[in-house]
PDB file of C-alpha atoms and ligand atoms in Angstrom:
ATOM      1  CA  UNK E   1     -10.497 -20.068 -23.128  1.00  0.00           C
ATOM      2  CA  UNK E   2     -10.410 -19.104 -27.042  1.00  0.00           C
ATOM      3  CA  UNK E   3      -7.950 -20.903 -29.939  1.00  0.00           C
ATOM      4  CA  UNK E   4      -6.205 -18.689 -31.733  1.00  0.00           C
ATOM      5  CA  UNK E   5      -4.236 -19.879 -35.321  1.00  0.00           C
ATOM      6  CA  UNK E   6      -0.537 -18.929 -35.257  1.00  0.00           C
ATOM      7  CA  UNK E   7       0.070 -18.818 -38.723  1.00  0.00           C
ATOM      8  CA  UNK E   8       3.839 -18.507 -38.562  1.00  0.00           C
ATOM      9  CA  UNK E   9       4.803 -21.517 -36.855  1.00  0.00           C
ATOM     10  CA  UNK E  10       1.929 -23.164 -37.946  1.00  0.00           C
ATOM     11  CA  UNK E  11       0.453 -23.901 -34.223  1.00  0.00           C
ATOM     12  CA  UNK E  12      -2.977 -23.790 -32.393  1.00  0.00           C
ATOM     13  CA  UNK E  13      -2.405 -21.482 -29.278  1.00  0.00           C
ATOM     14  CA  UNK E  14      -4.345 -21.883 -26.392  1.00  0.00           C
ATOM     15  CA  UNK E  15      -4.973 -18.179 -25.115  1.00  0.00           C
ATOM     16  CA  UNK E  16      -6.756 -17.589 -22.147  1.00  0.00           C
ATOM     17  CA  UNK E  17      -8.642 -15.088 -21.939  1.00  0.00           C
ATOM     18  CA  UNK E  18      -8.786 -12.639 -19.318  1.00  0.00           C
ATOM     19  CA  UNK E  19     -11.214 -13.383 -16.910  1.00  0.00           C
ATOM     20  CA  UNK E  20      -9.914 -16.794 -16.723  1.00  0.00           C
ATOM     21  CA  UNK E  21      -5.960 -15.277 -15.585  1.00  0.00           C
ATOM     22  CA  UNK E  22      -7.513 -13.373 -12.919  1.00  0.00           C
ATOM     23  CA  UNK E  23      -7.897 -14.633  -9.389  1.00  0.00           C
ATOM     24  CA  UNK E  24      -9.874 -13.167  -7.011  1.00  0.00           C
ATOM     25  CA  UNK E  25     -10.090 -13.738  -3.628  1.00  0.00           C
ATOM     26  CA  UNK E  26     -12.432 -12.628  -0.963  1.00  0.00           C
ATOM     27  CA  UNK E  27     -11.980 -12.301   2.638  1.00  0.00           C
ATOM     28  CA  UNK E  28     -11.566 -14.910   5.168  1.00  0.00           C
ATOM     29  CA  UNK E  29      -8.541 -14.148   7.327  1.00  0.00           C
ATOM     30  CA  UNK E  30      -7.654 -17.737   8.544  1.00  0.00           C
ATOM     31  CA  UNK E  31      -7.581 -18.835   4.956  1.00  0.00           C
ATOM     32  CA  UNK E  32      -5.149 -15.647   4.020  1.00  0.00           C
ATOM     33  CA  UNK E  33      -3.363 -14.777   6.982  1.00  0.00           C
ATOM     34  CA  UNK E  34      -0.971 -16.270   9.559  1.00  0.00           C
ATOM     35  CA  UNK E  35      -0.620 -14.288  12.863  1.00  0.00           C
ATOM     36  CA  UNK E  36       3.236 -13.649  13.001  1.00  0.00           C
ATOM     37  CA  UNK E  37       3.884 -11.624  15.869  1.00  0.00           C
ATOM     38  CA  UNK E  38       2.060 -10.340  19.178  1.00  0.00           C
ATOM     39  CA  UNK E  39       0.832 -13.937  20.845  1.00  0.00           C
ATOM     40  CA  UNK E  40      -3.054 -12.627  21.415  1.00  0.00           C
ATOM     41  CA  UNK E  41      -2.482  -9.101  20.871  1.00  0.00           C
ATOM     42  CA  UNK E  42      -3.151 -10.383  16.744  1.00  0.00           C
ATOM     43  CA  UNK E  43      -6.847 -11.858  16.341  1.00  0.00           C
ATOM     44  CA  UNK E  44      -9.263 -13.098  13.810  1.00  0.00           C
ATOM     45  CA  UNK E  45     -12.495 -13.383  14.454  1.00  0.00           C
ATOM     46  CA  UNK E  46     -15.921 -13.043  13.290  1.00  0.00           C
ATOM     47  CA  UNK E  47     -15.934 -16.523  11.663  1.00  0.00           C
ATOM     48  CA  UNK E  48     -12.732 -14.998   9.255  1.00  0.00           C
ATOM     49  CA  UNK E  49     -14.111 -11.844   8.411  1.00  0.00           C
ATOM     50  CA  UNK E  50     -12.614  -9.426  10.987  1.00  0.00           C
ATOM     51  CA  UNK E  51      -8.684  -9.131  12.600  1.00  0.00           C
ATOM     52  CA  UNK E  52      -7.217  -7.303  14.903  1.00  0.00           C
ATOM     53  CA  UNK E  53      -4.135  -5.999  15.798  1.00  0.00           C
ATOM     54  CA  UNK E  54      -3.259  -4.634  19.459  1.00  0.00           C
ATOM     55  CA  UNK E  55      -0.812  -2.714  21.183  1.00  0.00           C
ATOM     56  CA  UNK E  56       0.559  -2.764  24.912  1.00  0.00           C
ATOM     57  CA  UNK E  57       3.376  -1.971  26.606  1.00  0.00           C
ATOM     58  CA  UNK E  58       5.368  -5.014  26.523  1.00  0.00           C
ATOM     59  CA  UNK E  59       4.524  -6.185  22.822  1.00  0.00           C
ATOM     60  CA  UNK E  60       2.877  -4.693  19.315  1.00  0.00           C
ATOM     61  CA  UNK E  61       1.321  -7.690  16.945  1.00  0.00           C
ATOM     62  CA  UNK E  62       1.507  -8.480  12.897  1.00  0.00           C
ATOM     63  CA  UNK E  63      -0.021 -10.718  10.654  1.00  0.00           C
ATOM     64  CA  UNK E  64       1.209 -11.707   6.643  1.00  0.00           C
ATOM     65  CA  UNK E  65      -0.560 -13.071   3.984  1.00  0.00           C
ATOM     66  CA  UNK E  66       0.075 -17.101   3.024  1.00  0.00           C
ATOM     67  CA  UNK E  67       0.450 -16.044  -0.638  1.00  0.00           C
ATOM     68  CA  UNK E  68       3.051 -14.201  -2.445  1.00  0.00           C
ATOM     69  CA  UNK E  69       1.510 -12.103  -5.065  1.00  0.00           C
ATOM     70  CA  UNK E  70       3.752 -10.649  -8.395  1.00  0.00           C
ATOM     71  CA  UNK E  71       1.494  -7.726  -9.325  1.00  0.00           C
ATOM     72  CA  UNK E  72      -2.375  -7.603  -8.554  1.00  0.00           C
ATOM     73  CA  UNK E  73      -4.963  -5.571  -6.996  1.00  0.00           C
ATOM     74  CA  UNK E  74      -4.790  -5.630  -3.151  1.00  0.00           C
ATOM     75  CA  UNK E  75      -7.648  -4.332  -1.298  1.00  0.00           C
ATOM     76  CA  UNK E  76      -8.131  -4.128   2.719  1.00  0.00           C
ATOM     77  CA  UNK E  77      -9.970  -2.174   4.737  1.00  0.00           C
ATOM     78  CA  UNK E  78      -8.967  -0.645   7.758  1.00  0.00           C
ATOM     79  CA  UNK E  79      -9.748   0.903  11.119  1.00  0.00           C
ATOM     80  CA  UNK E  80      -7.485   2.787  12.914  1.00  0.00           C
ATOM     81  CA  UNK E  81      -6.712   2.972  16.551  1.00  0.00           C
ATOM     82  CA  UNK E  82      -9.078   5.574  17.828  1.00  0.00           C
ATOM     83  CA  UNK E  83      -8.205   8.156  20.361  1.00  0.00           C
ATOM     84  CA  UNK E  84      -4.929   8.912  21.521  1.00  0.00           C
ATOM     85  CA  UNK E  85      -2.858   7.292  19.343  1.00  0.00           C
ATOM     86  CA  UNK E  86      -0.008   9.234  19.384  1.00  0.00           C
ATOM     87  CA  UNK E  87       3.285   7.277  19.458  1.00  0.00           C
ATOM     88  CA  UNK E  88       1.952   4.323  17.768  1.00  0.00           C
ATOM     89  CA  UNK E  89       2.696   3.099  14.079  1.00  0.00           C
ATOM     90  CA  UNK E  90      -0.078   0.871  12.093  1.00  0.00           C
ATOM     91  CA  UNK E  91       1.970  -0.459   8.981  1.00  0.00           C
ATOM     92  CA  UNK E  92       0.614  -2.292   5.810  1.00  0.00           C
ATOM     93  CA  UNK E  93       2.513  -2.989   2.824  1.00  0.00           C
ATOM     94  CA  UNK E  94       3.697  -5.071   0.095  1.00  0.00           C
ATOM     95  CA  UNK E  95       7.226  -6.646   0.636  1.00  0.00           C
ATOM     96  CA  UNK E  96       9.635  -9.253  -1.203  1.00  0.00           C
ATOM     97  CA  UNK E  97      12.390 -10.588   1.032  1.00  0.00           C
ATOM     98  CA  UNK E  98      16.374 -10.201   1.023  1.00  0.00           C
ATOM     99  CA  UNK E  99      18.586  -7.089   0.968  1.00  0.00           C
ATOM    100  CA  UNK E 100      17.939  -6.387  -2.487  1.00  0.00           C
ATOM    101  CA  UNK E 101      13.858  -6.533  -1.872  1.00  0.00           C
ATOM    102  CA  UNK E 102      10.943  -4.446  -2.853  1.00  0.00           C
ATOM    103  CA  UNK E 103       8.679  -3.113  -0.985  1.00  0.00           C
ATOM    104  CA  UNK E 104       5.265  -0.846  -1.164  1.00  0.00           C
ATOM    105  CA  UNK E 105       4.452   1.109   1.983  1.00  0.00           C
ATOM    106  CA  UNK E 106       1.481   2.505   3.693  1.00  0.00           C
ATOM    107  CA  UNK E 107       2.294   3.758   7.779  1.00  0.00           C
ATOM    108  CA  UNK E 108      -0.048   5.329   9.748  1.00  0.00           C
ATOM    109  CA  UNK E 109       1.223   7.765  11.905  1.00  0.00           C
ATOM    110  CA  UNK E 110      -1.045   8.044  15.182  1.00  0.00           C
ATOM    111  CA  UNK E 111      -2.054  11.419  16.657  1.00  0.00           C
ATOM    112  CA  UNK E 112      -3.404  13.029  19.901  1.00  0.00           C
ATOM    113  CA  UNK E 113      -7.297  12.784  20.024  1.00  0.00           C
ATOM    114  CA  UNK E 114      -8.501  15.136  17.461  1.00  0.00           C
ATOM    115  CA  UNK E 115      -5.593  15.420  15.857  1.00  0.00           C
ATOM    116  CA  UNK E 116      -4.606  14.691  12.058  1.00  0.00           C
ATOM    117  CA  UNK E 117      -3.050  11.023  11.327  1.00  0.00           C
ATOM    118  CA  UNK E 118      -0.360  11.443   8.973  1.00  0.00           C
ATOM    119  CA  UNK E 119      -0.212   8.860   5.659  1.00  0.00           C
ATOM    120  CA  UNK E 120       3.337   7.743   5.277  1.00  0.00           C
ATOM    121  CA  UNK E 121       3.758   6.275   2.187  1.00  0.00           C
ATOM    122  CA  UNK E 122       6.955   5.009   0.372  1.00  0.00           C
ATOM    123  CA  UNK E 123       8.435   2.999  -2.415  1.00  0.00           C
ATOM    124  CA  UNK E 124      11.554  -0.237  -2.275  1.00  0.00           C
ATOM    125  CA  UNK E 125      13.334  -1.176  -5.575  1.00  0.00           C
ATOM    126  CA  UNK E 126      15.800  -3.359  -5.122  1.00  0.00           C
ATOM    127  CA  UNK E 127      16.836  -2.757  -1.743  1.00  0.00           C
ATOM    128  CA  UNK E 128      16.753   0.988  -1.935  1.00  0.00           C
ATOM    129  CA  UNK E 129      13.835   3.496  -0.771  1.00  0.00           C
ATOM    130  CA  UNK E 130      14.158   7.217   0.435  1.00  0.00           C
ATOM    131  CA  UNK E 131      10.801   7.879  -1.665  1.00  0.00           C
ATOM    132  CA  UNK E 132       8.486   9.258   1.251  1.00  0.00           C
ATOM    133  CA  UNK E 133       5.567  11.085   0.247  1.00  0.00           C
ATOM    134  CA  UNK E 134       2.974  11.871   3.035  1.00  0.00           C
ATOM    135  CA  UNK E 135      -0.556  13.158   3.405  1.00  0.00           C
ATOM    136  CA  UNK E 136      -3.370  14.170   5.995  1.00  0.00           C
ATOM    137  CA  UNK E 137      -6.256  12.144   5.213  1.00  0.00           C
ATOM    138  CA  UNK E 138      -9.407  13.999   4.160  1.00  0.00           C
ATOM    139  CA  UNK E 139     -11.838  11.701   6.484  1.00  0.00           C
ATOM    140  CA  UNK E 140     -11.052  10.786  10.209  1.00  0.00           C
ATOM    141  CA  UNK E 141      -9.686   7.341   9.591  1.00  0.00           C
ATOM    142  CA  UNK E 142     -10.819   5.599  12.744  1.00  0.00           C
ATOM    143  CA  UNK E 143     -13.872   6.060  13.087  1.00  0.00           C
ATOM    144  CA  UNK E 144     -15.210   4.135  10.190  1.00  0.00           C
ATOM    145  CA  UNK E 145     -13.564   1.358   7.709  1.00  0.00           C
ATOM    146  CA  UNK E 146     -11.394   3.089   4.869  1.00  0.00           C
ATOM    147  CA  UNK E 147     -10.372   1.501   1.884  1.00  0.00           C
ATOM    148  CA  UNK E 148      -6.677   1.213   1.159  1.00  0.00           C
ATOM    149  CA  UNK E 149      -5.549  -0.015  -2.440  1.00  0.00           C
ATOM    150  CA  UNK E 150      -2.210  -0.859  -4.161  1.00  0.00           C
ATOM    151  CA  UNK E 151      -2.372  -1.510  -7.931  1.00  0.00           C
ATOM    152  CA  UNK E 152       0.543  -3.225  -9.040  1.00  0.00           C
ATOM    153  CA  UNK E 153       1.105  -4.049 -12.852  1.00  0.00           C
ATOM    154  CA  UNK E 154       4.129  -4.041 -15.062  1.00  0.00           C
ATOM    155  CA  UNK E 155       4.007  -0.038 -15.702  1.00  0.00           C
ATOM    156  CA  UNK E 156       2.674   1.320 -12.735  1.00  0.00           C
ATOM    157  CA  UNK E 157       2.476   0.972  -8.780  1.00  0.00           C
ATOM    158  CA  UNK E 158      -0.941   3.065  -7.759  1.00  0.00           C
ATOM    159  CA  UNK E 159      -1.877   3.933  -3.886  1.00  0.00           C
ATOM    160  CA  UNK E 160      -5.084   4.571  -3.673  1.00  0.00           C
ATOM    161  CA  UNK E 161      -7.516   5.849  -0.885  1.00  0.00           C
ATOM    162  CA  UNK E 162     -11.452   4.908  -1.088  1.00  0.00           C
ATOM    163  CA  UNK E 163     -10.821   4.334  -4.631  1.00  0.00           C
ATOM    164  CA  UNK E 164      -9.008   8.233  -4.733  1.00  0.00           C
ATOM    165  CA  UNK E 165      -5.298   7.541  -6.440  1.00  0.00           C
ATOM    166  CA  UNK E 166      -2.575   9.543  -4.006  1.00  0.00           C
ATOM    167  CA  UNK E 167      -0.131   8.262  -5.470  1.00  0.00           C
ATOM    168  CA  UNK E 168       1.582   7.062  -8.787  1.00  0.00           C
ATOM    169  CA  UNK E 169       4.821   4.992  -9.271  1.00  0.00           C
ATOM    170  CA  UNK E 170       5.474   4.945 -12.899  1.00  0.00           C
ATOM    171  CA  UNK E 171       7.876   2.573 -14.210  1.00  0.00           C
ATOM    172  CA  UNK E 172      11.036   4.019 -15.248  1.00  0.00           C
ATOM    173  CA  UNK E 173      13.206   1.535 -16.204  1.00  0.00           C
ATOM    174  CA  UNK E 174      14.135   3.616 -19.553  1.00  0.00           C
ATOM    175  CA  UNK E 175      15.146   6.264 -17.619  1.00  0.00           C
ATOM    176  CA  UNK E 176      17.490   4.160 -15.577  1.00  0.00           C
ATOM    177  CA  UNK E 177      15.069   4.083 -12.746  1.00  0.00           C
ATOM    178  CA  UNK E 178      14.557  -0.026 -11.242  1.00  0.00           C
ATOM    179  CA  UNK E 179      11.082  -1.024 -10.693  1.00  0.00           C
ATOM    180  CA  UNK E 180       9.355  -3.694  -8.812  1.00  0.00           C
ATOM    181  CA  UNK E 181       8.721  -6.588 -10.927  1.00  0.00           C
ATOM    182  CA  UNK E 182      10.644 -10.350 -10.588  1.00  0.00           C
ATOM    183  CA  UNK E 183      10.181 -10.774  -6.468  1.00  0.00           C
ATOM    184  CA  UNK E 184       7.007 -11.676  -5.852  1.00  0.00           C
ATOM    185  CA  UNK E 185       5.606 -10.079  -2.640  1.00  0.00           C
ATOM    186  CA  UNK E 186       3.553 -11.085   0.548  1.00  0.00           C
ATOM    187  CA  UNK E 187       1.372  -8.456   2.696  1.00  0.00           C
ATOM    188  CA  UNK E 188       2.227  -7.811   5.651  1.00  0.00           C
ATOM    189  CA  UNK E 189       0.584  -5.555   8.748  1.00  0.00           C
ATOM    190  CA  UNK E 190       2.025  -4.379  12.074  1.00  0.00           C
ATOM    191  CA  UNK E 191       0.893  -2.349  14.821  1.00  0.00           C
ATOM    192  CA  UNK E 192       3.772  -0.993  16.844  1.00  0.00           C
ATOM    193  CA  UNK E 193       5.586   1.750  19.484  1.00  0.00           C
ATOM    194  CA  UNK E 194       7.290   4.433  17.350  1.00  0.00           C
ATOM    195  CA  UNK E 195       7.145   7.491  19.846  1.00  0.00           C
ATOM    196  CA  UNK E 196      10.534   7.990  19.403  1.00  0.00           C
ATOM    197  CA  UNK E 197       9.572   9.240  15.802  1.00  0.00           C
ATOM    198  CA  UNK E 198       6.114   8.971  15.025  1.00  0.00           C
ATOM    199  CA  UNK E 199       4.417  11.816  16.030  1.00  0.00           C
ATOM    200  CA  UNK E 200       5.437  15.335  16.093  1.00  0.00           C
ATOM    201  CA  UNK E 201       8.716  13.799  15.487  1.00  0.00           C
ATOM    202  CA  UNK E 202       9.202  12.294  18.575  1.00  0.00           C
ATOM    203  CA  UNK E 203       8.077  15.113  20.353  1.00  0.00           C
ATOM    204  CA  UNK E 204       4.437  13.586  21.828  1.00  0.00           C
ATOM    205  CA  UNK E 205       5.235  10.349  23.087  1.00  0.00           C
ATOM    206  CA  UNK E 206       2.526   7.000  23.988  1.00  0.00           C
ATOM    207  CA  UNK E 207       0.574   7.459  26.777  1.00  0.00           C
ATOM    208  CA  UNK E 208       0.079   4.017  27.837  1.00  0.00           C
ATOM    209  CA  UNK E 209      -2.739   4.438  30.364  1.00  0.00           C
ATOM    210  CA  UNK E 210      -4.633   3.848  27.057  1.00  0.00           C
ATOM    211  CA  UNK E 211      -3.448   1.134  26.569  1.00  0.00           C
ATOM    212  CA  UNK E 212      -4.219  -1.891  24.331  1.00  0.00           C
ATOM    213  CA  UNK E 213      -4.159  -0.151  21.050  1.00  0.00           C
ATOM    214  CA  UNK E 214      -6.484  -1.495  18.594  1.00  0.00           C
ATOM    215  CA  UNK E 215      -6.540  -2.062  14.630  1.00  0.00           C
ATOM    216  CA  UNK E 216      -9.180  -3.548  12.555  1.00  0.00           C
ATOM    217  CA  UNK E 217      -9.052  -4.796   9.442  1.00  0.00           C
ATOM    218  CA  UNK E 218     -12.026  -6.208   7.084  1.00  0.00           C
ATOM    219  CA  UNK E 219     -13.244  -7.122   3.232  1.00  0.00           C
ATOM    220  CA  UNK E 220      -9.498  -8.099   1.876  1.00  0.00           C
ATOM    221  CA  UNK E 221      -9.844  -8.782  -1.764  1.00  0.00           C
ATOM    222  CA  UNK E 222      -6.637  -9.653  -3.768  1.00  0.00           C
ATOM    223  CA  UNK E 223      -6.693  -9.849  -7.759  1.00  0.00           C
ATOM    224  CA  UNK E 224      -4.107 -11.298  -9.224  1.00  0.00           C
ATOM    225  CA  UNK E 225      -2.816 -14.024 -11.619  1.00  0.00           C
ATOM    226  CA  UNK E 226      -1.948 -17.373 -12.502  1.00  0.00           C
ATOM    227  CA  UNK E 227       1.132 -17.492 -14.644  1.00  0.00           C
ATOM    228  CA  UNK E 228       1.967 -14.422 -16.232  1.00  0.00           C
ATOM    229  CA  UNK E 229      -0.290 -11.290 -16.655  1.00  0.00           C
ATOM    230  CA  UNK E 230       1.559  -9.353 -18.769  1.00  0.00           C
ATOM    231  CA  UNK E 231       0.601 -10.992 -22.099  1.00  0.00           C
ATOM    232  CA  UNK E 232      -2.905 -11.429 -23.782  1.00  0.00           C
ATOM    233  CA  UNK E 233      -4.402  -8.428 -21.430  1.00  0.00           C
ATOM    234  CA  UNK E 234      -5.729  -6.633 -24.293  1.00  0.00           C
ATOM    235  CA  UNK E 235      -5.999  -2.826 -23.714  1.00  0.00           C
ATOM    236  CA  UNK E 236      -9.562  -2.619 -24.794  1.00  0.00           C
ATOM    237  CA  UNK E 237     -10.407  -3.848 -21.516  1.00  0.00           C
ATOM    238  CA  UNK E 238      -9.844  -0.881 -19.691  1.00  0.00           C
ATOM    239  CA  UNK E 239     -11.107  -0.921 -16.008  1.00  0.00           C
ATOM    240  CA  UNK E 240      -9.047  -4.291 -14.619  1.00  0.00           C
ATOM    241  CA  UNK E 241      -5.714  -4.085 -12.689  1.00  0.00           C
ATOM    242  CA  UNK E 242      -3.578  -5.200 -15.197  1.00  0.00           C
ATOM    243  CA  UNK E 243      -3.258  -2.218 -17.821  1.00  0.00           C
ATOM    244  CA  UNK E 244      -4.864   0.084 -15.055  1.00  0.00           C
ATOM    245  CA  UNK E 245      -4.193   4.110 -16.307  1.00  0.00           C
ATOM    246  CA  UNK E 246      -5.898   6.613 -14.727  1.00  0.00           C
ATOM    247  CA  UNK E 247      -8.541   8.286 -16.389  1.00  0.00           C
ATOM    248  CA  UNK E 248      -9.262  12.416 -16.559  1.00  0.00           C
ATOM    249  CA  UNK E 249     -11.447  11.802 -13.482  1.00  0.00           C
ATOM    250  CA  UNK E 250      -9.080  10.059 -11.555  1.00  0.00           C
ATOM    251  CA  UNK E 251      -6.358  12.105 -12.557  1.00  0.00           C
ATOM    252  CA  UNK E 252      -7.911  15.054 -11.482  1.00  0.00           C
ATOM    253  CA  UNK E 253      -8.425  13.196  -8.045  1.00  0.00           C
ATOM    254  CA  UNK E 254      -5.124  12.903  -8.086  1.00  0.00           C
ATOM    255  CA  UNK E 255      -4.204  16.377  -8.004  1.00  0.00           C
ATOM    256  CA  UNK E 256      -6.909  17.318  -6.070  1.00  0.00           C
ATOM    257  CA  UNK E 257      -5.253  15.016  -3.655  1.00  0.00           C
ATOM    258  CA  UNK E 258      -1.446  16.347  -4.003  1.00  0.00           C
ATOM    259  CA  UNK E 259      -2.501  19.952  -3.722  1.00  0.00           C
ATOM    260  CA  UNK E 260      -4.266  19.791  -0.644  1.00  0.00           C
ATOM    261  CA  UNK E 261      -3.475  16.881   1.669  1.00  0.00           C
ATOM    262  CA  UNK E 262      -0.097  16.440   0.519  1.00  0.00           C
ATOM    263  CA  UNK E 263       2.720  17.418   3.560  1.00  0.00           C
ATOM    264  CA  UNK E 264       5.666  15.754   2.697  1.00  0.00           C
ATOM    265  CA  UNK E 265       6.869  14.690  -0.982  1.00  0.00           C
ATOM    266  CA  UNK E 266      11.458  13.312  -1.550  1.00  0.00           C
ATOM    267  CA  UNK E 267      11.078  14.901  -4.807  1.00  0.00           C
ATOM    268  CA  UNK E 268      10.972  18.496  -3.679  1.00  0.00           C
ATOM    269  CA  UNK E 269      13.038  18.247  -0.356  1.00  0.00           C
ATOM    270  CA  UNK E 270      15.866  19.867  -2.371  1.00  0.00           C
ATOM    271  CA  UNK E 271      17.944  20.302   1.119  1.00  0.00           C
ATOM    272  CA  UNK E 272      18.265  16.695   1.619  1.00  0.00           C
ATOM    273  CA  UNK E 273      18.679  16.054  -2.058  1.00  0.00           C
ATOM    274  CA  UNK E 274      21.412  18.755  -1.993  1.00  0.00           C
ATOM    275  CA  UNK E 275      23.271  16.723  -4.697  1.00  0.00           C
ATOM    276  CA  UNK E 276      20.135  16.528  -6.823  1.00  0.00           C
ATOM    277  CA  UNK E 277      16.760  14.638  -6.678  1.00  0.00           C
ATOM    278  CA  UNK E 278      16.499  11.329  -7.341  1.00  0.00           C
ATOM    279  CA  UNK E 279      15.720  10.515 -11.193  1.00  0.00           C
ATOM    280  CA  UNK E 280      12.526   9.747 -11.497  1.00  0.00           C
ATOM    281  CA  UNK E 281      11.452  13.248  -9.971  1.00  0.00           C
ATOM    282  CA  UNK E 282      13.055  15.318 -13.100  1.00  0.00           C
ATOM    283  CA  UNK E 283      10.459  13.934 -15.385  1.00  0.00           C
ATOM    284  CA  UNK E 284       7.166  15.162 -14.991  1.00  0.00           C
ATOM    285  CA  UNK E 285       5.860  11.934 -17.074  1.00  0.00           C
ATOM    286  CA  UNK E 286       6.943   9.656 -14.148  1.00  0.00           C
ATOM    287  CA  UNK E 287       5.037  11.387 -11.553  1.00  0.00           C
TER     288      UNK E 287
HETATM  289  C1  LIG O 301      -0.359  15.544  14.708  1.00  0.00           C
HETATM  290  O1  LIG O 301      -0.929  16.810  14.919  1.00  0.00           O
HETATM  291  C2  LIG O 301      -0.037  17.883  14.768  1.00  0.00           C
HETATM  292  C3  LIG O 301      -0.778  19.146  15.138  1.00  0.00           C
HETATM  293  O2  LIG O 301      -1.901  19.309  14.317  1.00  0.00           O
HETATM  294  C4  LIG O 301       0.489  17.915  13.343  1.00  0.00           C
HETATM  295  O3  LIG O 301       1.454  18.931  13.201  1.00  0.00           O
HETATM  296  C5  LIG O 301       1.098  16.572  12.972  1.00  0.00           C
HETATM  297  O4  LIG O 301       1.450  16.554  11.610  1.00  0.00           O
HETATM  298  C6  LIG O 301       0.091  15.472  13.244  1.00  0.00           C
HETATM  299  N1  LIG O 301       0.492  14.141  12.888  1.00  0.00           N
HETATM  300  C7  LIG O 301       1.555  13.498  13.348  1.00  0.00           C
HETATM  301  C8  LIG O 301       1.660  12.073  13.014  1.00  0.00           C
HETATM  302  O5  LIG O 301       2.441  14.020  14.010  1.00  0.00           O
END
């Protein structure tokens, strides 16, 4: 906590500083999570530390957070369903509630054994999405814990990958463009049958004889605020969520990450946007 002299209005203002705004939490699922959907299939265990999400023919499972969170750092790492996992969908992402919601998407799309896992990622503001990008995944995501990050402040949504950025949402509100930033959000995870769609497009479709399908998830870490952390975040302290901009390094990342795992991205599917792509892909600056 510091005083500050407001000179103007002739006032003591208590700032806080910014360690104090900033909450972190560290992982114990029963204190974070409810288990929404699935009966068993959805389990924590490992005194908190580990859940699970599973599969079978008659039901997926999902779990949300307790808390709603209005920007933050949201860290969880996961383990996909190993295997043949083609036909299933393992969703985590950031959502507010209503028909005029935001929402922050990762999918995974399963594959046959050995084959690549597609990324789906995509991007609600108010109610409205069509913003797919996708990507192969330079590491074989189940057989080890991955990290999977969303950065969330006022000018920028950030998806990132074991710490890798894949993708940037910049704000562009003065372009006309709505951004995520007055519905607060909870977290939410579901492991479910998509073989309609998923994989191949439909073509390669469950094979339940492998049935249950299994996610795990581990170390969630949330960073966020009390109040509002907009204000008093001053710049100089580079590093933390809040004014997060990616360095030349990460930047470069980035790129690296675009130009070779990238297989899907709205802003250049000029045959579905046959009328014109949506804004916020004509300006390099919000990409
Ligand atoms: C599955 O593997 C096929 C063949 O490599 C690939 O074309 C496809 O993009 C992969 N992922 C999904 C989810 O279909």
């Amino acid at each position: 906590m510091g005083l500050s002299f407001n000179g103007s209005s002739g006032v003591w203002l208590v700032s806080l500083v910014v360690s104090s705004l900033v909450i972190a939490t560290c992982a114990n699922f029963y204190q974070d999570f409810d288990l929404t959907w699935g009966d068993r299939r959805a389990k924590i265990f490992n005194g908190g530390q580990l859940l699970s999400l599973s599969l079978d023919k008659t039901s997926g499972s999902g779990f949300q957070s307790k808390k709603e969170y209005l920007f933050g750092r949201i860290d969880m790492q996961l383990k996909l369903v190993a295997g043949n996992s083609a036909g299933t969908v393992t969703a985590y992402y950031l959502s507010s509630q209503g028909p005029t919601h935001d929402e922050i998407d990762f999918e995974f799309l399963g594959n046959l054994t050995g084959d690549p896992y597609i990324l789906h990622t995509n991007v609600f503001t108010q109610g409205k999405g069509d913003r797919e990008q996708q990507f192969y995944l330079w590491f074989d995501p189940t057989r080890n814990f991955h990290t999977y990050s969303i950065i969330w402040n006022p000018q920028q949504i950030i998806f990132l990958v074991d710490n890798t950025p894949i993708r940037v949402f910049k704000n562009g509100e003065s372009i006309g463009v709505p951004f995520p930033k007055n519905q607060p959000m909870r977290i939410y995870s579901s492991l479910w049958n998509a073989d309609d769609w998923a994989t191949r497009g439909g073509l390669v479709k469950t094979d339940w004889t492998k049935a249950p399908f299994t996610a795990y998830y581990r170390n969630f870490k949330a960073q966020t605020c009390i109040g509002s952390c907009t204000s008093s975040t001053p710049k100089s302290s580079g590093g933390t969520w809040q004014n997060q901009e990616l360095d030349a390094y990460s930047r470069r990342r980035l790129r690296w990450v675009q130009k070779n795992f990238m297989i899907y991205n709205y802003c250049t599917d000029y045959k579905r946007f046959s009328q014109g792509v949506p804004l916020e892909c004509r300006r390099s600056r919000f990409l």
